[in-house]
mmCIF file of C-alpha atoms in Angstrom:
data_model
loop_
_atom_site.group_PDB
_atom_site.id
_atom_site.type_symbol
_atom_site.label_atom_id
_atom_site.label_comp_id
_atom_site.label_asym_id
_atom_site.label_seq_id
_atom_site.Cartn_x
_atom_site.Cartn_y
_atom_site.Cartn_z
ATOM 1 C CA MET A 1 -0.129 0.336 0.010
ATOM 2 C CA THR A 2 1.439 3.747 -0.940
ATOM 3 C CA ASN A 3 2.446 5.400 2.206
ATOM 4 C CA PRO A 4 0.689 8.846 3.145
ATOM 5 C CA ALA A 5 1.219 11.420 0.410
ATOM 6 C CA THR A 6 3.763 13.937 0.518
ATOM 7 C CA PRO A 7 3.494 16.346 -2.338
ATOM 8 C CA ASP A 8 6.581 16.715 -4.466
ATOM 9 C CA PRO A 9 6.109 19.745 -6.688
ATOM 10 C CA HIS A 10 9.857 19.414 -8.340
ATOM 11 C CA THR A 11 8.562 16.406 -10.203
ATOM 12 C CA TRP A 12 6.817 16.236 -13.041
ATOM 13 C CA VAL A 13 5.380 13.047 -14.263
ATOM 14 C CA VAL A 14 4.758 12.436 -17.977
ATOM 15 C CA VAL A 15 2.448 10.370 -19.721
ATOM 16 C CA PRO A 16 1.738 9.343 -23.521
ATOM 17 C CA LEU A 17 -1.682 8.841 -23.903
ATOM 18 C CA TYR A 18 -3.574 6.963 -26.617
ATOM 19 C CA ASN A 19 -6.842 5.449 -26.125
ATOM 20 C CA GLU A 20 -7.220 4.837 -22.887
ATOM 21 C CA ALA A 21 -10.207 6.356 -21.637
ATOM 22 C CA THR A 22 -11.460 3.633 -19.371
ATOM 23 C CA VAL A 23 -8.079 3.680 -17.077
ATOM 24 C CA ILE A 24 -6.777 6.861 -17.379
ATOM 25 C CA ALA A 25 -8.408 8.578 -14.624
ATOM 26 C CA ALA A 26 -7.738 5.981 -11.982
ATOM 27 C CA VAL A 27 -3.814 6.467 -13.249
ATOM 28 C CA ILE A 28 -4.066 10.135 -12.497
ATOM 29 C CA ALA A 29 -5.461 9.880 -9.668
ATOM 30 C CA GLY A 30 -3.041 7.454 -8.024
ATOM 31 C CA LEU A 31 -0.536 9.591 -9.146
ATOM 32 C CA LEU A 32 -1.471 13.182 -7.892
ATOM 33 C CA PRO A 33 -1.450 13.011 -4.409
ATOM 34 C CA HIS A 34 2.400 12.461 -4.710
ATOM 35 C CA PHE A 35 3.090 14.346 -8.438
ATOM 36 C CA PRO A 36 0.845 17.326 -8.049
ATOM 37 C CA ASN A 37 2.527 17.852 -11.607
ATOM 38 C CA VAL A 38 0.957 15.041 -14.056
ATOM 39 C CA VAL A 39 0.955 15.932 -17.949
ATOM 40 C CA CYS A 40 -0.895 13.613 -20.194
ATOM 41 C CA ILE A 41 0.439 13.734 -24.042
ATOM 42 C CA ASP A 42 -2.993 13.057 -25.841
ATOM 43 C CA ASP A 43 -1.366 11.139 -29.278
ATOM 44 C CA GLY A 44 -4.553 11.059 -31.077
ATOM 45 C CA SER A 45 -6.834 9.445 -29.183
ATOM 46 C CA THR A 46 -10.221 8.664 -30.557
ATOM 47 C CA ASP A 47 -11.636 7.362 -27.680
ATOM 48 C CA GLY A 48 -12.318 10.435 -25.213
ATOM 49 C CA SER A 49 -8.896 9.886 -23.554
ATOM 50 C CA LEU A 50 -8.371 13.663 -23.198
ATOM 51 C CA ASP A 51 -11.796 14.973 -21.801
ATOM 52 C CA VAL A 52 -11.191 11.629 -19.643
ATOM 53 C CA ALA A 53 -7.368 12.991 -18.519
ATOM 54 C CA ARG A 54 -8.647 16.944 -18.365
ATOM 55 C CA ARG A 55 -11.478 16.427 -16.048
ATOM 56 C CA ALA A 56 -9.480 14.036 -13.961
ATOM 57 C CA GLY A 57 -6.968 17.176 -13.281
ATOM 58 C CA ALA A 58 -3.682 16.385 -15.276
ATOM 59 C CA HIS A 59 -2.214 19.160 -17.730
ATOM 60 C CA ILE A 60 -2.660 18.244 -21.325
ATOM 61 C CA VAL A 61 -0.796 18.633 -24.598
ATOM 62 C CA GLU A 62 -2.642 17.207 -27.394
ATOM 63 C CA HIS A 63 -0.892 15.678 -30.719
ATOM 64 C CA PRO A 64 -4.022 16.081 -33.349
ATOM 65 C CA ILE A 65 -2.955 12.676 -34.975
ATOM 66 C CA ASN A 66 -1.090 10.267 -33.735
ATOM 67 C CA LEU A 67 2.841 10.454 -33.727
ATOM 68 C CA GLY A 68 3.830 7.281 -31.668
ATOM 69 C CA GLN A 69 5.252 7.037 -28.184
ATOM 70 C CA GLY A 70 8.450 8.403 -29.083
ATOM 71 C CA ALA A 71 7.247 11.808 -30.254
ATOM 72 C CA ALA A 72 4.804 11.820 -27.061
ATOM 73 C CA LEU A 73 7.311 11.490 -24.526
ATOM 74 C CA GLN A 74 9.520 14.212 -26.459
ATOM 75 C CA THR A 75 6.762 16.646 -26.066
ATOM 76 C CA GLY A 76 6.158 15.819 -22.488
ATOM 77 C CA ILE A 77 9.465 16.617 -21.490
ATOM 78 C CA ASP A 78 10.067 19.303 -23.467
ATOM 79 C CA TYR A 79 6.530 20.596 -21.344
ATOM 80 C CA ALA A 80 7.524 19.480 -18.022
ATOM 81 C CA LEU A 81 11.420 21.254 -18.600
ATOM 82 C CA SER A 82 9.716 24.875 -19.687
ATOM 83 C CA HIS A 83 8.338 25.075 -16.218
ATOM 84 C CA PRO A 84 10.364 26.442 -13.287
ATOM 85 C CA GLY A 85 10.883 24.160 -10.600
ATOM 86 C CA CYS A 86 11.238 21.122 -12.430
ATOM 87 C CA GLU A 87 14.009 18.898 -11.106
ATOM 88 C CA TYR A 88 12.763 15.369 -12.158
ATOM 89 C CA ILE A 89 10.911 14.020 -14.705
ATOM 90 C CA VAL A 90 9.084 10.607 -14.338
ATOM 91 C CA THR A 91 8.017 8.465 -17.648
ATOM 92 C CA PHE A 92 5.103 6.654 -16.994
ATOM 93 C CA ASP A 93 2.850 4.594 -18.470
ATOM 94 C CA ALA A 94 -1.033 5.298 -19.100
ATOM 95 C CA ASP A 95 -2.391 1.760 -18.957
ATOM 96 C CA GLY A 96 -2.212 0.815 -15.570
ATOM 97 C CA GLN A 97 0.952 -1.314 -15.312
ATOM 98 C CA HIS A 98 3.292 1.098 -13.638
ATOM 99 C CA ARG A 99 2.982 1.529 -9.346
ATOM 100 C CA VAL A 100 3.337 4.865 -8.063
ATOM 101 C CA ASP A 101 4.909 3.227 -4.970
ATOM 102 C CA ASP A 102 7.519 2.358 -7.482
ATOM 103 C CA ALA A 103 7.846 5.997 -8.741
ATOM 104 C CA VAL A 104 7.809 7.481 -5.609
ATOM 105 C CA SER A 105 10.837 5.227 -4.370
ATOM 106 C CA MET A 106 12.686 5.660 -7.535
ATOM 107 C CA VAL A 107 12.653 9.804 -7.095
ATOM 108 C CA ALA A 108 13.715 9.114 -3.466
ATOM 109 C CA ALA A 109 16.508 6.638 -4.614
ATOM 110 C CA ALA A 110 17.646 8.987 -7.432
ATOM 111 C CA ARG A 111 17.764 12.170 -4.423
ATOM 112 C CA GLU A 112 19.578 9.857 -2.196
ATOM 113 C CA SER A 113 22.097 8.748 -4.419
ATOM 114 C CA GLY A 114 22.841 11.363 -6.769
ATOM 115 C CA ALA A 115 22.085 9.601 -9.992
ATOM 116 C CA ALA A 116 21.189 11.560 -12.714
ATOM 117 C CA ILE A 117 18.780 8.489 -14.477
ATOM 118 C CA VAL A 118 16.984 5.866 -12.474
ATOM 119 C CA PHE A 119 15.738 3.034 -14.481
ATOM 120 C CA GLY A 120 12.951 0.690 -13.953
ATOM 121 C CA SER A 121 14.018 -2.965 -13.664
ATOM 122 C CA ARG A 122 10.784 -5.838 -13.689
ATOM 123 C CA PHE A 123 14.404 -8.583 -13.423
ATOM 124 C CA LEU A 124 15.533 -7.309 -10.392
ATOM 125 C CA ASP A 125 13.336 -9.168 -8.060
ATOM 126 C CA ASP A 126 10.831 -11.797 -9.047
ATOM 127 C CA ARG A 127 7.401 -9.876 -8.289
ATOM 128 C CA THR A 128 6.833 -9.339 -12.026
ATOM 129 C CA ASN A 129 5.885 -12.681 -14.099
ATOM 130 C CA PRO A 130 5.807 -11.481 -17.832
ATOM 131 C CA GLY A 131 5.229 -14.629 -19.367
ATOM 132 C CA TRP A 132 7.749 -16.653 -21.119
ATOM 133 C CA MET A 133 7.284 -15.062 -24.516
ATOM 134 C CA LYS A 134 7.706 -11.755 -23.351
ATOM 135 C CA ARG A 135 10.792 -12.829 -20.929
ATOM 136 C CA VAL A 136 12.702 -14.232 -23.700
ATOM 137 C CA ILE A 137 11.927 -11.513 -26.154
ATOM 138 C CA LEU A 138 12.453 -8.704 -23.482
ATOM 139 C CA LYS A 139 15.628 -10.362 -22.681
ATOM 140 C CA THR A 140 16.746 -10.128 -26.255
ATOM 141 C CA ALA A 141 15.718 -6.539 -26.100
ATOM 142 C CA VAL A 142 18.222 -6.449 -23.206
ATOM 143 C CA TRP A 143 21.353 -8.392 -25.163
ATOM 144 C CA VAL A 144 20.823 -5.968 -28.400
ATOM 145 C CA THR A 145 20.592 -2.604 -26.090
ATOM 146 C CA ASN A 146 23.445 -3.497 -23.896
ATOM 147 C CA MET A 147 25.506 -4.573 -27.146
ATOM 148 C CA THR A 148 24.649 -0.904 -29.012
ATOM 149 C CA THR A 149 24.820 1.722 -25.761
ATOM 150 C CA SER A 150 27.121 2.172 -23.282
ATOM 151 C CA VAL A 151 24.305 1.441 -20.730
ATOM 152 C CA LYS A 152 24.456 -2.362 -19.203
ATOM 153 C CA LEU A 153 20.759 -2.816 -18.339
ATOM 154 C CA THR A 154 18.599 -5.860 -16.800
ATOM 155 C CA ASP A 155 15.336 -4.663 -18.382
ATOM 156 C CA ALA A 156 15.947 -2.442 -21.509
ATOM 157 C CA HIS A 157 12.173 -1.638 -22.347
ATOM 158 C CA ASN A 158 10.756 -0.273 -19.262
ATOM 159 C CA GLY A 159 8.866 2.528 -19.477
ATOM 160 C CA LEU A 160 9.146 3.594 -15.984
ATOM 161 C CA ARG A 161 12.109 5.909 -15.269
ATOM 162 C CA VAL A 162 13.244 8.891 -13.582
ATOM 163 C CA ILE A 163 15.355 11.491 -15.206
ATOM 164 C CA ARG A 164 16.788 14.609 -13.588
ATOM 165 C CA ALA A 165 16.443 17.709 -15.480
ATOM 166 C CA ASP A 166 20.319 18.236 -16.695
ATOM 167 C CA ALA A 167 20.061 14.633 -18.466
ATOM 168 C CA ALA A 168 16.427 15.317 -19.687
ATOM 169 C CA SER A 169 17.126 18.517 -21.535
ATOM 170 C CA ARG A 170 19.998 16.401 -23.594
ATOM 171 C CA ILE A 171 16.959 14.333 -24.591
ATOM 172 C CA GLN A 172 16.081 14.545 -28.449
ATOM 173 C CA LEU A 173 13.669 11.552 -29.427
ATOM 174 C CA LYS A 174 13.515 10.829 -33.197
ATOM 175 C CA GLN A 175 11.868 7.523 -32.991
ATOM 176 C CA ASP A 176 8.550 5.939 -32.584
ATOM 177 C CA ARG A 177 6.839 2.856 -31.750
ATOM 178 C CA MET A 178 9.582 0.720 -29.251
ATOM 179 C CA ALA A 179 12.603 1.850 -30.687
ATOM 180 C CA HIS A 180 12.342 4.660 -28.741
ATOM 181 C CA ALA A 181 12.718 3.176 -25.636
ATOM 182 C CA THR A 182 16.758 1.864 -26.999
ATOM 183 C CA GLU A 183 17.117 5.558 -28.278
ATOM 184 C CA ILE A 184 16.314 7.007 -24.765
ATOM 185 C CA VAL A 185 18.769 4.370 -22.927
ATOM 186 C CA LEU A 186 21.472 5.484 -26.130
ATOM 187 C CA GLN A 187 20.644 9.239 -25.313
ATOM 188 C CA LEU A 188 20.880 8.919 -21.517
ATOM 189 C CA GLY A 189 24.042 6.643 -21.658
ATOM 190 C CA ASP A 190 25.842 9.303 -23.770
ATOM 191 C CA THR A 191 25.069 12.010 -21.080
ATOM 192 C CA GLY A 192 27.993 10.317 -19.174
ATOM 193 C CA LEU A 193 25.752 11.208 -16.094
ATOM 194 C CA PRO A 194 25.414 8.725 -13.247
ATOM 195 C CA TRP A 195 22.794 6.313 -13.602
ATOM 196 C CA ILE A 196 21.062 3.312 -11.310
ATOM 197 C CA GLU A 197 18.709 0.707 -11.641
ATOM 198 C CA HIS A 198 15.891 0.007 -9.177
ATOM 199 C CA PRO A 199 13.258 -2.858 -8.812
ATOM 200 C CA VAL A 200 9.919 -2.622 -10.152
ATOM 201 C CA GLU A 201 6.886 -4.497 -10.160
ATOM 202 C CA LEU A 202 4.934 -4.496 -13.406
ATOM 203 C CA LEU A 203 1.364 -5.278 -13.206
ATOM 204 C CA TYR A 204 -0.332 -7.111 -16.044
ATOM 205 C CA THR A 205 -3.894 -6.301 -15.641
ATOM 206 C CA ASP A 206 -7.100 -8.087 -16.961
ATOM 207 C CA TYR A 207 -7.434 -4.921 -19.021
ATOM 208 C CA SER A 208 -3.764 -4.820 -20.590
ATOM 209 C CA LYS A 209 -4.176 -8.696 -21.070
ATOM 210 C CA ALA A 210 -7.544 -8.212 -22.723
ATOM 211 C CA LYS A 211 -6.081 -5.782 -25.319
ATOM 212 C CA GLY A 212 -3.191 -8.078 -25.777
ATOM 213 C CA GLN A 213 -0.791 -5.599 -24.736
ATOM 214 C CA SER A 214 1.877 -8.274 -23.505
ATOM 215 C CA VAL A 215 2.466 -10.184 -26.938
ATOM 216 C CA LEU A 216 1.905 -7.207 -28.974
ATOM 217 C CA ASN A 217 4.442 -5.208 -27.217
ATOM 218 C CA SER A 218 6.603 -8.416 -27.214
ATOM 219 C CA VAL A 219 6.678 -8.372 -31.127
ATOM 220 C CA ASN A 220 7.083 -4.570 -31.747
ATOM 221 C CA ILE A 221 10.062 -4.903 -30.006
ATOM 222 C CA LEU A 222 11.191 -7.815 -31.837
ATOM 223 C CA VAL A 223 10.189 -6.237 -35.082
ATOM 224 C CA ASP A 224 11.960 -2.957 -34.368
ATOM 225 C CA LEU A 225 15.022 -4.918 -32.986
ATOM 226 C CA ILE A 226 15.288 -6.199 -36.241
ATOM 227 C CA VAL A 227 14.552 -3.178 -38.701
ATOM 228 C CA ARG A 228 16.781 -0.548 -36.216
#
């Protein structure tokens, strides 16, 4: 259970949003007691996600057409950095798979350790069971990312990250789909700033399973690794 909230006005949470109208309000409601600055980048949703997120209390930036998660992340990072007092940025998924507790712990770890980047990893403990297919493909993604970047991770395609403002200001994402996940690791590694990993739990919910996200994302990762 999440500890009593101490709002952190110096951390912005960036949430790429595409057709998650049924769950995004709950995601925002969980974040706001801890992080009063949540920005959702609506990436051409057609299901009313933008209006739901706005009513839930998030800042909103709209992409009129779908540009991909990499573009949404870049828009959100730029938006957060434009606000005075932004010290850290948390990237957080809109589908309910990330835990607010983990985001809070990762920001604390960044502050306590002095790390400029904290990467969430579902493979540092045994709380997450992604299934054998997704595990194999994710481990393949880790191998490829570790071969092509200066950052050696245990979980290369985890969307839960904490990025200090000085590191975030050096990110310029150009890739869309899942390829941006390798690109952001490459760019953060190139900063030369200190980084750590932190154990997190991913919640493979009935909702995400019904959407087929576990298998679909695994296939997307594999395709993007082949065509990069």
